[in-house]
Every structure is written in C-alpha cells, then in structure tokens.
Amino acid sequence: MKFVTHSPEETIAFAQEFAKKLRAGDVIAFRGGLGAGKTTFTRGLSLGLGLGDNVTSPTFALVNEYRPSQNADKPTITGLFHFDLYRISGAEDAESTGFFDYLEEGGVVAVEWSENAQEILPAGTIEIAISAPDETTREIIITGDERFADTGN
Ligand code: ADP
Ligand code: MG
C-alpha cells in the first residue's frame, strides 16, 4: 500500500494505526535516507503499541528497547526493539548488536538502515520505504505483507 502524509504528526498518526495490525515477532525494515521520517514513524509505532512517545534515534546505541510498563494489563508483545544499522555492515556486525536475540523475544523489531545488513532480515519482513518529494510531504510504501495490501489514501 501507499500512503502520503504532509506533516510529522500525520506520519505518527498513520504509524499508530498501522501498529494495531502488528503481531509479536514482526520485523519492519525501513528504507529512506536521512530525514526521511524513519524515527518519526517508529515513534508512531511505539504509541500504537502502547509504549509511549519517548522514541529517540538509536544512532549511537544501535538499539533502543521500549517495553510495556510492569502494571500494563496483558501486554501482547514483549517490546519494541528499534535498531539503527547505519554504522553496521553485514550479518556478523548485526549479530553483535543482539539482533538475533531480539528476534526471538516476541516483540516488534523495527530497523533503520536495514540495507546495511539485508541478509539478516527474516522471511516475512515488512518493508517500509519512505521518500520525501518535498520538505513536508512523505510517501510511505509498505510491501511484503498482505495485512497491509489495501490502497490507503
Ligand atoms: P530519519 O529517522 O529517517 O532520519 P527522522 O524521523 O529523524 O528521519 O526525521 C524526519 C524529519 O522530517 C523530522 O525533522 C520531521 O519533522 C520532518 N518531517 C517533515 N514532514 C514530515 C512528514 N510528513 N513525516 C515525517 N517527518 C516529517
Ligand atoms: Mg532515524
């Protein structure tokens, strides 16, 4: 599906709706350069998964974890695991971030700069390509999973 937004808030709102269809174990691989809106989209994912809006870029940490609070009732996922592989190249490097351990945890894994370690993405990875035709417009194209096959706007 393709969806167009005109502000960061719209991207967050769209990602929040999108997140409702996610399940434990889903992997999302972003494509799109610096400033495309990958981290902004992930903030919407976190909100949609009930994990708050306090999402920052994992550029230096390589991975940030967002987990349900202890008193949340019956969380359906163990957490949102947000990777930035900008400084990574290949599967070995990715392994050192704990990527494969996070995959097993039953959370949602979202990966920025996944093209740096394409071979680590499991079958069924949801691809989200974001392009920016101008300052405030973002075209969001989601492929790889029939749950998101409808046409959007
Ligand atoms: P990335 O993680 O892809 O580098 P960020 O999400 O960190 O990108 O930054 C996206 C930037 O683009 C932010 O400064 C945000 O305010 C701006 N922006 C402008 N329009 C939009 C939009 N429609 N959707 C998302 N971000 C937008
Ligand atoms: Mg980012």
Coordinates of C-alpha atoms and ligand atoms in Angstrom, one line a residue, residues 38-39 57-59 84 112, ligand 2:
K38 CA 12.0 6.5 9.9
T39 CA 12.4 7.5 13.5
S57 CA 17.1 7.8 17.3
P58 CA 19.3 4.7 18.2
T59 CA 22.1 6.0 16.1
D84 CA 19.8 1.8 13.5
E112 CA 16.6 1.7 10.2
Ligands
MG2 MG 16.4 7.9 12.3

